[in-house]
Phi, psi and omega in degrees: 000123184277151147248270168225275198267299169236052180220121160253167160249137197263311173263136154193152150250213198312304184276034145191244176320292182050082181235314210231212187287135151357272183308342185303148189272168164282133168273154189231158131238136194230095200286129202221142164351307189237002194235157156216128206246116165221146214261123188060176224201299189111150166314309177128340213272304181259045201287321175291320163304292174353308197291308165298303151322311186314297192285345161301333211245014215030035185265094196280106199322326187265016174260072326104107175212020150178160233227125172234133179262106185280345152199192209244012183289127168350336215248308185289297178265353199311327200253013204279329187257343150300315169300301184294307185304316182293334181256307202092033183292155165277087176297114156232148207199127168320141168312307172324318206242346195277351166296282193311322170292315231246336171259020166052066209264106183299324205297304177305341148248026196038038161330317200271342182307306201275346163264348142322323191238025174024056154288320183237135161326144198271016182266351204291137178259183183218095193276143166301159180182108190317147186232136212270312202216105186261096179291100175320156170268138206070007159279164193237131176196164200222143199213109191068225204244353177259124172273144179221120171287185144232143191234148171238133190247045198278166186179270210309331160195187211272002197226349187324133167224137164276151179226105156321133185221109183258165197223155149004271177223029179284165163295126152311148172255153187233126153286085187288354219010229210266016174288310193197140189243198179265147178097010172117304205305178191228190189215110163262126188258161159272091138228191202269342146235059147302150188214031202300356154285317181302316182300306188291012171261297182277012149315282147021266176292335142316334176280347215257000176267147186291100190249147161252323199254209286082106210221053178293148182314001195182168181038227210280116165296121188265116189242127210054158183054019154339292237264334184284264218312000144268347165279346186285330128032248162313299187307316157322297190305324180328310238254020209026044159248211192209114167323152195280144188233143217277042169258028201214000000 
């Protein structure tokens, strides 16, 4: 599904377009002249189908050069190791999360509980993945013709990172993972590292940016006026209320 001139959605689960496995997050592809970036990888439970979608748009999966992970829950990072093996892509991830994904730590992401509650098959496992680029807070780096800023946005999980993509003088786009969604919604989970006050601060941080497009980890991408949706979540928190949960 092509979203903009150079951005596609390659996978999405039941809380979105539901074009791949139900548990998958929104997986995005950003194509530049000489690089192909994948933002999050999905669970890996329908990787072949995801690759088929990509090929139908002439986006050859083995041309993926970079993988950016917003956090290490299975629906976002479960396929990181297999996509890396297939393509040779460099994996970029928060320096705080990197040791846990490299160890394939299932406890840190409450995977057992998630399986018991039906989010994943009972035999689902988290595969360890080597990290090529551990990211620092507010680190700015370039891939192709995009300048990317990594913003640590904990709350949904302690390791969440949002990515600002900017090309030249264009208004940036935001890949927000599970920090904020269309219509100012959030994702609350009863996991050990969900923290509502941290999420409130993270959304306040994001609300300071003038964002054109908002590409969340689930649900509907927002093409143009993305900042309005982030500000809606921020304003709800400022009123001592809690934004609506995407899971309801």
